[in-house]
Amino acid sequence: MSPKALDYETLNENVKKVQYAVRGELYLRASELQKEGKKIIFTNVGNPHALGQKPLTFPRQVVALCQAPFLLDDPNVGLIFPADAISRAKHYLSLTTGGLGAYSDSRGLPGVRKEVAEFIERRDGYPSDPELIFLTDGASKGVMQMLSTIIRGEHDGILVPVPQYPLYSATISLYGGSLVPYYLEETENWGLDINNLQESVAHARSKGITVRAMVIINPGNPTGQCLSEANLKEILRFCYQENLVLLGDEVYQQNIYQDERPFISARKVLLGMGQPISKELQLVSFHTVSKGYWGECGQRGGYFEMTNIPQQTVDEIYKVASISLSPNVPGQIFLGLMVNPPKPGDISYDQFVRESKGVLGSLRRRARMMTDGFNSCRNVVCNFTEGAMYSFPQIRLPPKAIEAAKRAGKVPDVFYCLKLLEATGISTVPGSGFGQKEGVFHLRTTILPAEEDMPAIMLSFKNFNDAFMEQYEDHRGYSRM
C-alpha cells in the first residue's frame, strides 16, 4: 500500500524540522516520572499560576461576571462583587455583539483596541492608532503571524538573539525561512555588540540570504537582561541602515528586578529619535497577559502594534487574521483589564496595588535568591536576572562529564539536566534548546517556584550539582568561560 498523507515519511519537511525545547525531551521525561509518582518541580516554562502564583482578584471578578452575565441581574450581585467590577463587566459586555460567546472583529474588539492604544500613549508619550493594533491569542500567535508575513522562502533570514526563545527558531523552521543568529555576550551581562550584528548579516548575505527582520527580546528570555535606551538606539539605527523590520518582543515589560535599567519600549525610543528614522523604520511590538504580575498564561490574551507599516500591508495582515475569524474574547477582556487597571479612588484599587506589588516584590527577591544560589555552586556561574522570569546559569561541565554524555548519546547539557531531573525532580531546559556558543553549556529555569520553597529547591540543586562535579571532575581544577 502506498504511503498515506499523514504517514510520517510524507509529512511536510518543515514540520519535522521544528524543535521546541521548552516542551522537549526533559519535559516528556518529567511527565513520565510524575505519572510514576515522583514529585516534579516544573521550572521549564514561564507558567506562574501552575507554580502557585495567585490570580489578581479584580480581573477575575470582571471576567466572571462577563462569563455569567445573568449574575448582573441578581439583586444580590453587589453583596459579592464590588461596584467597579460590576461596572467594568457591563462596559466590556457592551463592546461585544453577543457576550463572550460571540466572535469579535478579527483584529479584536474595537473598544479593547482603543484601551490598548491609550495604554501605549500613556507609556510612551506618543499617540497610538487602534487601527494598527491587532489582538491575538497570546503574543506567540502575533509573532507567528508576522513571521509568516515576512518569510517568503528559505533565502529570507531573520536575525534572532542567541540564546533565544525557541518560539522564533521553531516558527522560522515551520515557515521555511533561515534563522540568522547574533550572539549575546555572557561576560558583558548578555549585552549586544553591534559589530557582532554586522558580522552576522554579512555572513548571511555571503550565503545568499536576504536578511529581512531582526528580533529583540526585552527583557531577555532566557537571559533576563534589560536593554538600555542607548542599546535600543543602536539597534534602531542598525535596522534603519540595513533596511530591516524590528520585531520587539516586550512581553516581560512588567518583570523588572533592578532600578538601574527600567523598561523602555523600542517604540518610545524610535519616535523620540526624530525624522527620517522615526517615520521610516518599520517596527512591530508584542505584549501579553501571560507574564508580569498577571501571569494569565491560559487565558491567551495578547496584541501586536505596527509602526510605519504601509496600509496595504496592514490590509493583508487583516485578511490573514480573518481566516481564524476571531481571537478568543475572554483573553481580549483580560488584555483590556491589564492595560486599563483600577485607578486611584476606585473601590478595588488598593487591593489591586497590594496584590500586584506583592507579586513583583516576591519575584525580585526570588531572582536574587536564585542567582546567589547558583553562584554558590561548584562550576556554576550566573548573571543576575534583571528582568523576565528566568535564570540562565552556565554549567562548566568537566571533560569526563562531556565524555559520559557522548557515550550515552546525549548533548552534554541535556545529560546534566536529565541527571538533575532524576535526582531532584527539578525540570529545567538545557541551554542547547536556546542556542549557545560551542563548548559552553547552560540550563534555563524559571524563578517562579514559591518564595518559601526556593531555599529548599536551591539546596537540592546545590547538593546534586556538587555531587555531580565530584563524580566527574579530575580534581586538578577546571574552568571554562
CSV table of C-alpha atoms in Angstrom, one decimal:
chain,number,residue,atom,x,y,z
A,1,MET,CA,0.0,0.0,0.0
A,2,SER,CA,1.3,3.4,-0.9
A,3,PRO,CA,2.1,5.9,2.0
A,4,LYS,CA,-0.8,7.9,3.2
A,5,ALA,CA,-0.9,11.7,3.5
A,6,LEU,CA,-0.4,11.7,7.3
A,7,ASP,CA,2.2,9.0,7.5
A,8,TYR,CA,5.4,10.3,9.0
A,9,GLU,CA,7.6,9.9,5.9
A,10,THR,CA,5.2,12.0,3.7
A,11,LEU,CA,4.7,14.9,6.2
A,12,ASN,CA,5.7,18.5,5.4
A,13,GLU,CA,9.5,18.5,6.0
A,14,ASN,CA,9.3,21.9,7.7
A,15,VAL,CA,7.1,20.3,10.4
A,16,LYS,CA,9.8,17.7,11.0
A,17,LYS,CA,12.4,20.5,11.3
A,18,VAL,CA,10.6,22.2,14.1
A,19,GLN,CA,12.1,21.9,17.6
A,20,TYR,CA,10.7,23.3,20.8
A,21,ALA,CA,13.0,22.5,23.7
A,22,VAL,CA,10.7,24.0,26.4
A,23,ARG,CA,8.3,21.1,25.8
A,24,GLY,CA,11.0,18.7,24.6
A,25,GLU,CA,12.8,15.6,26.0
A,26,LEU,CA,13.2,16.9,29.5
A,27,TYR,CA,9.6,17.8,29.8
A,28,LEU,CA,8.4,14.5,28.4
A,29,ARG,CA,10.7,12.6,30.9
A,30,ALA,CA,9.5,14.8,33.7
A,31,SER,CA,5.9,13.9,32.8
A,32,GLU,CA,6.7,10.2,32.8
A,33,LEU,CA,8.3,10.5,36.3
A,34,GLN,CA,5.3,12.4,37.6
A,35,LYS,CA,3.0,9.6,36.4
A,36,GLU,CA,5.2,7.2,38.3
A,37,GLY,CA,4.6,9.2,41.5
A,38,LYS,CA,7.7,11.3,41.7
A,39,LYS,CA,7.3,14.9,42.8
A,40,ILE,CA,8.3,17.2,39.9
A,41,ILE,CA,9.0,20.9,40.1
A,42,PHE,CA,8.2,22.2,36.6
A,43,THR,CA,10.6,25.2,36.1
A,44,ASN,CA,10.8,24.6,32.4
A,45,VAL,CA,8.2,27.1,31.3
A,46,GLY,CA,7.1,30.5,32.5
A,47,ASN,CA,3.7,29.4,33.8
A,48,PRO,CA,3.2,31.4,37.0
A,49,HIS,CA,-0.2,30.1,38.2
A,50,ALA,CA,1.0,26.5,37.7
A,51,LEU,CA,3.7,27.2,40.3
A,52,GLY,CA,1.4,28.8,42.8
A,53,GLN,CA,1.1,32.5,41.8
A,54,LYS,CA,-2.5,33.6,42.7
A,55,PRO,CA,-4.6,35.4,40.1
A,56,LEU,CA,-5.3,39.0,40.7
A,57,THR,CA,-8.8,39.4,42.2
A,58,PHE,CA,-10.3,42.3,40.2
A,59,PRO,CA,-9.8,41.0,36.6
A,60,ARG,CA,-11.1,37.6,37.7
A,61,GLN,CA,-14.2,39.2,39.1
A,62,VAL,CA,-14.8,41.2,36.0
A,63,VAL,CA,-14.4,38.2,33.6
A,64,ALA,CA,-16.5,36.0,35.9
A,65,LEU,CA,-19.4,38.5,35.5
A,66,CYS,CA,-18.8,38.7,31.8
A,67,GLN,CA,-18.8,34.9,31.5
A,68,ALA,CA,-22.1,34.7,33.6
A,69,PRO,CA,-23.9,37.9,32.7
A,70,PHE,CA,-27.1,36.6,34.4
A,71,LEU,CA,-25.3,37.3,37.7
A,72,LEU,CA,-25.6,41.0,36.9
A,73,ASP,CA,-29.4,40.7,37.1
A,74,ASP,CA,-29.2,39.1,40.5
A,75,PRO,CA,-30.4,41.7,43.2
A,76,ASN,CA,-27.6,40.4,45.5
A,77,VAL,CA,-24.7,40.8,43.0
A,78,GLY,CA,-23.5,43.9,44.9
A,79,LEU,CA,-23.0,41.8,48.0
A,80,ILE,CA,-20.5,39.6,46.3
A,81,PHE,CA,-18.8,41.8,43.6
A,82,PRO,CA,-17.5,45.3,44.1
A,83,ALA,CA,-19.3,48.1,42.2
A,84,ASP,CA,-16.3,48.9,40.0
A,85,ALA,CA,-16.1,45.2,38.9
A,86,ILE,CA,-19.8,45.3,38.0
A,87,SER,CA,-19.4,48.5,36.1
A,88,ARG,CA,-16.4,47.2,34.1
A,89,ALA,CA,-18.2,43.9,33.3
A,90,LYS,CA,-21.1,45.9,31.9
A,91,HIS,CA,-18.7,48.0,29.9
A,92,TYR,CA,-17.0,45.0,28.3
A,93,LEU,CA,-20.2,43.3,27.6
A,94,SER,CA,-21.4,46.4,25.8
A,95,LEU,CA,-18.4,46.2,23.5
A,96,THR,CA,-19.5,42.7,22.2
A,97,THR,CA,-22.2,41.7,19.8
A,98,GLY,CA,-23.5,38.9,22.0
A,99,GLY,CA,-21.3,38.4,25.0
A,100,LEU,CA,-18.1,36.4,25.3
A,101,GLY,CA,-19.6,33.6,23.2
A,102,ALA,CA,-19.8,35.7,20.1
A,103,TYR,CA,-17.0,36.2,17.6
A,104,SER,CA,-15.3,39.6,17.6
A,105,ASP,CA,-13.7,41.5,14.7
A,106,SER,CA,-10.7,39.5,13.5
A,107,ARG,CA,-8.5,42.3,14.9
A,108,GLY,CA,-10.2,42.2,18.3
A,109,LEU,CA,-12.9,44.3,19.9
A,110,PRO,CA,-12.5,47.9,18.8
A,111,GLY,CA,-13.2,49.1,22.3
A,112,VAL,CA,-10.4,47.0,23.8
A,113,ARG,CA,-8.0,48.0,21.0
A,114,LYS,CA,-8.8,51.6,21.9
A,115,GLU,CA,-7.8,50.8,25.5
A,116,VAL,CA,-4.6,49.3,24.4
A,117,ALA,CA,-3.8,52.4,22.3
A,118,GLU,CA,-4.4,54.6,25.3
A,119,PHE,CA,-2.1,52.5,27.4
A,120,ILE,CA,0.6,52.7,24.8
A,121,GLU,CA,0.2,56.5,24.7
A,122,ARG,CA,0.5,56.8,28.5
A,123,ARG,CA,3.5,54.5,28.5
A,124,ASP,CA,5.4,56.1,25.6
A,125,GLY,CA,4.2,59.7,25.4
A,126,TYR,CA,3.2,59.4,21.8
A,127,PRO,CA,-0.3,58.7,20.3
A,128,SER,CA,-1.2,55.2,19.2
A,129,ASP,CA,-3.7,54.2,16.5
A,130,PRO,CA,-6.1,51.4,17.4
A,131,GLU,CA,-6.4,50.5,13.7
A,132,LEU,CA,-2.7,49.4,13.8
A,133,ILE,CA,-3.3,47.2,16.9
A,134,PHE,CA,-4.3,43.6,16.5
A,135,LEU,CA,-5.4,41.5,19.4
A,136,THR,CA,-4.1,37.9,19.4
A,137,ASP,CA,-4.3,34.6,21.3
A,138,GLY,CA,-1.2,35.4,23.3
A,139,ALA,CA,1.8,37.2,21.9
A,140,SER,CA,3.1,33.9,20.3
A,141,LYS,CA,0.2,34.0,17.8
A,142,GLY,CA,1.1,37.5,16.8
A,143,VAL,CA,4.8,36.6,16.4
A,144,MET,CA,3.9,33.7,14.2
A,145,GLN,CA,1.6,35.8,12.1
A,146,MET,CA,4.2,38.4,11.5
A,147,LEU,CA,6.9,35.9,10.7
A,148,SER,CA,4.6,34.2,8.2
A,149,THR,CA,4.0,37.6,6.6
A,150,ILE,CA,7.8,38.4,6.3
A,151,ILE,CA,9.2,35.0,5.3
A,152,ARG,CA,8.8,34.3,1.6
A,153,GLY,CA,11.2,31.3,1.4
A,154,GLU,CA,14.4,29.6,2.5
A,155,HIS,CA,16.5,32.6,1.4
A,156,ASP,CA,14.8,35.0,3.7
A,157,GLY,CA,16.6,35.4,7.0
A,158,ILE,CA,15.5,36.6,10.4
A,159,LEU,CA,18.2,37.9,12.9
A,160,VAL,CA,17.5,36.3,16.2
A,161,PRO,CA,19.4,36.7,19.5
A,162,VAL,CA,21.3,33.6,20.8
A,163,PRO,CA,20.4,32.4,23.4
A,164,GLN,CA,16.8,32.8,22.1
A,165,TYR,CA,13.3,31.8,23.0
A,166,PRO,CA,12.7,28.8,20.7
A,167,LEU,CA,9.4,30.2,19.5
A,168,TYR,CA,11.5,32.0,17.0
A,169,SER,CA,13.7,29.1,15.7
A,170,ALA,CA,10.6,26.8,15.6
A,171,THR,CA,8.4,29.3,13.7
A,172,ILE,CA,11.2,30.2,11.2
A,173,SER,CA,11.7,26.5,10.5
A,174,LEU,CA,7.9,25.9,10.1
A,175,TYR,CA,7.6,28.7,7.6
A,176,GLY,CA,10.7,27.6,5.7
A,177,GLY,CA,12.9,30.6,6.4
A,178,SER,CA,16.5,30.9,7.7
A,179,LEU,CA,17.5,31.8,11.2
A,180,VAL,CA,20.4,34.2,11.3
A,181,PRO,CA,21.9,34.1,14.8
A,182,TYR,CA,23.5,37.0,16.6
A,183,TYR,CA,25.3,36.1,19.9
A,184,LEU,CA,24.8,37.9,23.2
A,185,GLU,CA,27.9,38.4,25.3
A,186,GLU,CA,27.6,36.5,28.6
A,187,THR,CA,30.6,38.2,30.1
A,188,GLU,CA,29.0,41.5,29.4
A,189,ASN,CA,25.8,40.6,31.2
A,190,TRP,CA,24.3,39.3,28.0
A,191,GLY,CA,25.0,42.5,26.2
A,192,LEU,CA,24.6,43.1,22.5
A,193,ASP,CA,27.6,44.1,20.3
A,194,ILE,CA,26.7,45.9,17.1
A,195,ASN,CA,29.9,44.6,15.4
A,196,ASN,CA,28.6,41.1,16.0
A,197,LEU,CA,25.3,42.1,14.4
A,198,GLN,CA,27.1,43.4,11.3
A,199,GLU,CA,29.2,40.3,11.0
A,200,SER,CA,26.1,38.1,11.3
A,201,VAL,CA,24.3,40.0,8.5
A,202,ALA,CA,27.4,40.0,6.3
A,203,HIS,CA,27.9,36.2,6.8
A,204,ALA,CA,24.2,35.5,6.0
A,205,ARG,CA,24.4,37.6,2.8
A,206,SER,CA,27.5,35.9,1.7
A,207,LYS,CA,25.4,32.7,1.7
A,208,GLY,CA,22.7,34.2,-0.5
A,209,ILE,CA,20.3,35.0,2.4
A,210,THR,CA,18.3,38.2,2.3
A,211,VAL,CA,18.1,39.4,5.9
A,212,ARG,CA,14.6,40.9,6.3
A,213,ALA,CA,14.0,41.3,10.1
A,214,MET,CA,15.6,41.5,13.5
A,215,VAL,CA,14.1,40.2,16.7
A,216,ILE,CA,14.9,41.6,20.2
A,217,ILE,CA,13.5,40.2,23.4
A,218,ASN,CA,13.4,42.9,26.1
A,219,PRO,CA,13.7,42.0,28.9
A,220,GLY,CA,15.5,38.9,27.7
A,221,ASN,CA,14.4,35.3,27.6
A,222,PRO,CA,16.2,33.2,28.6
A,223,THR,CA,18.9,35.6,29.6
A,224,GLY,CA,17.0,38.1,31.7
A,225,GLN,CA,18.9,41.3,30.7
A,226,CYS,CA,17.2,44.7,30.2
A,227,LEU,CA,18.1,46.9,27.2
A,228,SER,CA,19.1,50.5,28.0
A,229,GLU,CA,17.9,53.4,25.9
A,230,ALA,CA,21.4,53.6,24.4
A,231,ASN,CA,21.3,49.9,23.4
A,232,LEU,CA,17.9,50.5,21.8
A,233,LYS,CA,19.1,53.5,19.8
A,234,GLU,CA,22.0,51.4,18.4
A,235,ILE,CA,19.7,48.6,17.4
A,236,LEU,CA,17.2,51.0,15.7
A,237,ARG,CA,20.0,52.8,13.8
A,238,PHE,CA,21.3,49.4,12.7
A,239,CYS,CA,17.9,48.2,11.5
A,240,TYR,CA,17.4,51.5,9.6
A,241,GLN,CA,20.8,51.2,8.0
A,242,GLU,CA,20.2,47.6,7.0
A,243,ASN,CA,16.6,48.1,6.0
A,244,LEU,CA,15.2,45.6,8.5
A,245,VAL,CA,11.9,45.5,10.2
A,246,LEU,CA,12.4,45.3,14.0
A,247,LEU,CA,10.2,42.8,15.9
A,248,GLY,CA,10.1,43.9,19.6
A,249,ASP,CA,9.2,41.1,21.9
A,250,GLU,CA,8.3,43.1,25.1
A,251,VAL,CA,6.1,40.6,26.9
A,252,TYR,CA,8.2,40.9,30.2
A,253,GLN,CA,8.0,44.6,30.4
A,254,GLN,CA,6.4,44.4,33.9
A,255,ASN,CA,9.0,42.0,35.1
A,256,ILE,CA,11.9,44.3,36.2
A,257,TYR,CA,14.0,43.4,39.3
A,258,GLN,CA,16.5,46.3,39.4
A,259,ASP,CA,16.3,50.0,39.3
A,260,GLU,CA,19.2,50.9,37.0
A,261,ARG,CA,17.6,49.9,33.7
A,262,PRO,CA,13.8,50.3,33.8
A,263,PHE,CA,11.9,49.0,30.8
A,264,ILE,CA,11.7,51.4,27.9
A,265,SER,CA,9.9,50.4,24.7
A,266,ALA,CA,11.5,50.3,21.3
A,267,ARG,CA,8.6,52.4,20.0
A,268,LYS,CA,9.2,55.2,22.5
A,269,VAL,CA,12.9,55.4,21.7
A,270,LEU,CA,12.2,55.2,17.9
A,271,LEU,CA,9.6,58.1,18.0
A,272,GLY,CA,12.0,60.2,20.1
A,273,MET,CA,14.8,59.9,17.5
A,274,GLY,CA,13.2,62.2,15.0
A,275,GLN,CA,12.9,62.1,11.3
A,276,PRO,CA,13.7,60.4,9.0
A,277,ILE,CA,14.1,57.2,11.1
A,278,SER,CA,11.0,57.8,13.3
A,279,LYS,CA,8.8,57.9,10.1
A,280,GLU,CA,10.6,55.2,8.1
A,281,LEU,CA,11.8,52.3,10.3
A,282,GLN,CA,9.2,49.5,10.4
A,283,LEU,CA,8.5,48.2,13.9
A,284,VAL,CA,6.1,45.6,15.3
A,285,SER,CA,5.8,45.3,19.1
A,286,PHE,CA,4.3,42.5,21.1
A,287,HIS,CA,2.8,42.2,24.6
A,288,THR,CA,0.7,39.7,26.6
A,289,VAL,CA,-1.3,39.0,29.7
A,290,SER,CA,0.7,35.8,30.3
A,291,LYS,CA,3.6,37.4,32.1
A,292,GLY,CA,4.2,40.3,34.5
A,293,TYR,CA,2.2,40.2,37.7
A,294,TRP,CA,-0.8,38.9,35.8
A,295,GLY,CA,0.6,35.5,34.7
A,296,GLU,CA,-2.6,34.6,32.9
A,297,CYS,CA,-0.9,32.2,30.5
A,298,GLY,CA,-4.0,30.0,30.0
A,299,GLN,CA,-6.2,33.0,29.0
A,300,ARG,CA,-4.3,33.6,25.8
A,301,GLY,CA,-4.5,37.3,25.5
A,302,GLY,CA,-2.0,39.4,23.6
A,303,TYR,CA,-1.5,42.1,21.0
A,304,PHE,CA,0.8,43.5,18.4
A,305,GLU,CA,1.2,47.1,17.3
A,306,MET,CA,2.5,48.2,14.0
A,307,THR,CA,4.6,51.3,13.5
A,308,ASN,CA,5.4,52.7,10.0
A,309,ILE,CA,3.8,49.7,8.2
A,310,PRO,CA,2.0,50.6,4.9
A,311,GLN,CA,-1.8,50.4,4.8
A,312,GLN,CA,-1.7,47.8,2.0
A,313,THR,CA,0.4,45.5,4.2
A,314,VAL,CA,-1.9,46.1,7.2
A,315,ASP,CA,-4.9,45.1,5.0
A,316,GLU,CA,-3.1,41.9,4.0
A,317,ILE,CA,-2.4,41.1,7.7
A,318,TYR,CA,-6.1,41.7,8.5
A,319,LYS,CA,-7.1,39.4,5.6
A,320,VAL,CA,-4.9,36.6,7.0
A,321,ALA,CA,-6.2,37.2,10.6
A,322,SER,CA,-9.7,36.9,9.2
A,323,ILE,CA,-9.1,33.2,8.4
A,324,SER,CA,-9.2,32.5,12.1
A,325,LEU,CA,-12.4,34.6,12.4
A,326,SER,CA,-11.7,36.0,15.9
A,327,PRO,CA,-9.1,36.0,18.8
A,328,ASN,CA,-10.7,34.5,21.9
A,329,VAL,CA,-12.9,37.1,23.5
A,330,PRO,CA,-12.2,36.3,27.2
A,331,GLY,CA,-8.5,36.8,26.5
A,332,GLN,CA,-9.3,40.2,25.0
A,333,ILE,CA,-11.2,41.2,28.2
A,334,PHE,CA,-8.2,40.2,30.3
A,335,LEU,CA,-6.0,42.3,28.0
A,336,GLY,CA,-8.3,45.3,28.3
A,337,LEU,CA,-8.1,45.0,32.1
A,338,MET,CA,-4.3,44.7,32.0
A,339,VAL,CA,-3.9,47.9,30.1
A,340,ASN,CA,-6.7,49.7,31.9
A,341,PRO,CA,-6.5,48.5,35.6
A,342,PRO,CA,-8.3,50.1,38.6
A,343,LYS,CA,-7.4,53.7,39.1
A,344,PRO,CA,-6.8,55.7,42.4
A,345,GLY,CA,-10.2,56.2,44.0
A,346,ASP,CA,-11.7,53.0,42.6
A,347,ILE,CA,-13.1,50.6,45.2
A,348,SER,CA,-10.7,47.8,44.0
A,349,TYR,CA,-7.6,50.0,43.6
A,350,ASP,CA,-5.9,49.4,46.9
A,351,GLN,CA,-6.4,45.6,46.7
A,352,PHE,CA,-5.1,45.6,43.1
A,353,VAL,CA,-2.0,47.5,44.0
A,354,ARG,CA,-1.4,45.4,47.1
A,355,GLU,CA,-1.7,42.2,45.1
A,356,SER,CA,0.4,43.3,42.1
A,357,LYS,CA,3.2,44.8,44.2
A,358,GLY,CA,3.2,41.7,46.3
A,359,VAL,CA,3.8,39.5,43.2
A,360,LEU,CA,6.6,41.7,41.8
A,361,GLY,CA,8.3,42.2,45.2
A,362,SER,CA,8.4,38.4,45.7
A,363,LEU,CA,9.7,37.9,42.2
A,364,ARG,CA,12.5,40.4,42.8
A,365,ARG,CA,13.5,38.5,45.9
A,366,ARG,CA,13.4,35.2,44.2
A,367,ALA,CA,15.5,36.5,41.3
A,368,ARG,CA,18.2,37.4,43.9
A,369,MET,CA,17.9,34.1,45.8
A,370,MET,CA,18.2,32.0,42.6
A,371,THR,CA,21.2,34.0,41.3
A,372,ASP,CA,23.0,33.8,44.6
A,373,GLY,CA,22.1,30.1,44.9
A,374,PHE,CA,23.6,29.2,41.5
A,375,ASN,CA,26.7,31.2,42.1
A,376,SER,CA,27.3,29.3,45.4
A,377,CYS,CA,27.6,26.1,43.4
A,378,ARG,CA,30.7,24.4,42.2
A,379,ASN,CA,31.5,25.2,38.5
A,380,VAL,CA,28.3,27.2,38.0
A,381,VAL,CA,28.2,31.0,37.2
A,382,CYS,CA,25.1,33.0,36.7
A,383,ASN,CA,24.4,36.6,35.7
A,384,PHE,CA,21.7,38.4,37.8
A,385,THR,CA,18.2,38.2,36.4
A,386,GLU,CA,17.5,41.9,35.7
A,387,GLY,CA,14.1,41.1,34.3
A,388,ALA,CA,11.7,38.5,32.8
A,389,MET,CA,11.2,35.2,34.7
A,390,TYR,CA,14.3,33.1,34.2
A,391,SER,CA,17.8,32.3,35.4
A,392,PHE,CA,20.3,31.0,32.7
A,393,PRO,CA,23.3,29.8,34.6
A,394,GLN,CA,26.4,28.5,32.8
A,395,ILE,CA,27.3,24.9,33.9
A,396,ARG,CA,31.1,24.3,33.5
A,397,LEU,CA,30.9,20.7,32.7
A,398,PRO,CA,34.2,18.7,33.3
A,399,PRO,CA,35.6,16.8,30.3
A,400,LYS,CA,34.7,13.5,31.9
A,401,ALA,CA,31.0,14.5,32.1
A,402,ILE,CA,31.1,15.5,28.4
A,403,GLU,CA,32.6,12.1,27.5
A,404,ALA,CA,29.9,10.4,29.6
A,405,ALA,CA,27.2,12.3,27.7
A,406,LYS,CA,28.7,11.3,24.4
A,407,ARG,CA,28.7,7.6,25.4
A,408,ALA,CA,25.1,8.0,26.5
A,409,GLY,CA,24.2,9.6,23.1
A,410,LYS,CA,23.2,12.9,24.7
A,411,VAL,CA,24.1,16.5,24.3
A,412,PRO,CA,26.2,17.4,27.4
A,413,ASP,CA,23.7,19.9,28.9
A,414,VAL,CA,20.8,17.5,28.2
A,415,PHE,CA,22.8,14.8,30.0
A,416,TYR,CA,23.3,17.1,33.0
A,417,CYS,CA,19.7,18.2,33.1
A,418,LEU,CA,18.3,14.7,32.9
A,419,LYS,CA,20.6,13.7,35.8
A,420,LEU,CA,19.3,16.7,37.7
A,421,LEU,CA,15.7,15.7,37.0
A,422,GLU,CA,16.1,12.1,38.1
A,423,ALA,CA,17.9,13.1,41.3
A,424,THR,CA,15.8,16.1,42.4
A,425,GLY,CA,12.6,16.3,40.4
A,426,ILE,CA,13.6,19.7,39.1
A,427,SER,CA,12.6,20.0,35.5
A,428,THR,CA,14.7,22.6,33.6
A,429,VAL,CA,15.5,23.3,29.9
A,430,PRO,CA,19.0,22.6,28.6
A,431,GLY,CA,20.8,25.7,27.2
A,432,SER,CA,21.2,23.9,23.8
A,433,GLY,CA,17.5,24.4,23.3
A,434,PHE,CA,18.0,28.1,23.2
A,435,GLY,CA,21.4,28.2,21.3
A,436,GLN,CA,24.8,28.9,22.9
A,437,LYS,CA,28.4,29.2,21.9
A,438,GLU,CA,30.2,26.0,21.0
A,439,GLY,CA,31.6,24.2,24.1
A,440,VAL,CA,29.7,26.3,26.6
A,441,PHE,CA,26.7,24.8,28.5
A,442,HIS,CA,23.7,26.3,30.3
A,443,LEU,CA,20.3,25.5,31.6
A,444,ARG,CA,17.2,27.6,32.0
A,445,THR,CA,15.0,27.6,35.0
A,446,THR,CA,12.1,29.9,35.9
A,447,ILE,CA,12.3,32.0,39.1
A,448,LEU,CA,8.6,31.1,39.7
A,449,PRO,CA,8.6,28.4,42.4
A,450,ALA,CA,7.0,29.7,45.6
A,451,GLU,CA,9.3,32.0,47.6
A,452,GLU,CA,9.0,29.8,50.7
A,453,ASP,CA,10.1,26.8,48.6
A,454,MET,CA,13.1,28.5,47.0
A,455,PRO,CA,15.7,27.8,49.7
A,456,ALA,CA,15.0,24.1,49.6
A,457,ILE,CA,15.0,23.9,45.8
A,458,MET,CA,18.3,25.7,45.6
A,459,LEU,CA,19.8,23.5,48.3
A,460,SER,CA,18.6,20.4,46.4
A,461,PHE,CA,20.2,21.8,43.2
A,462,LYS,CA,23.5,22.6,45.0
A,463,ASN,CA,23.7,19.1,46.6
A,464,PHE,CA,23.1,17.5,43.2
A,465,ASN,CA,25.5,19.7,41.3
A,466,ASP,CA,28.3,19.4,43.8
A,467,ALA,CA,28.0,15.6,43.8
A,468,PHE,CA,27.9,15.6,40.0
A,469,MET,CA,31.0,17.7,39.8
A,470,GLU,CA,32.7,15.5,42.4
A,471,GLN,CA,31.9,12.4,40.3
A,472,TYR,CA,33.2,13.8,37.0
A,473,GLU,CA,36.0,16.2,37.9
A,474,ASP,CA,39.6,15.2,37.8
A,475,HIS,CA,40.3,17.4,40.9
A,476,ARG,CA,43.1,19.3,39.1
A,477,GLY,CA,40.9,22.3,38.8
A,478,TYR,CA,38.6,23.1,35.8
A,479,SER,CA,37.2,26.3,34.4
A,480,ARG,CA,35.5,27.4,31.2
A,481,MET,CA,34.0,30.8,30.3
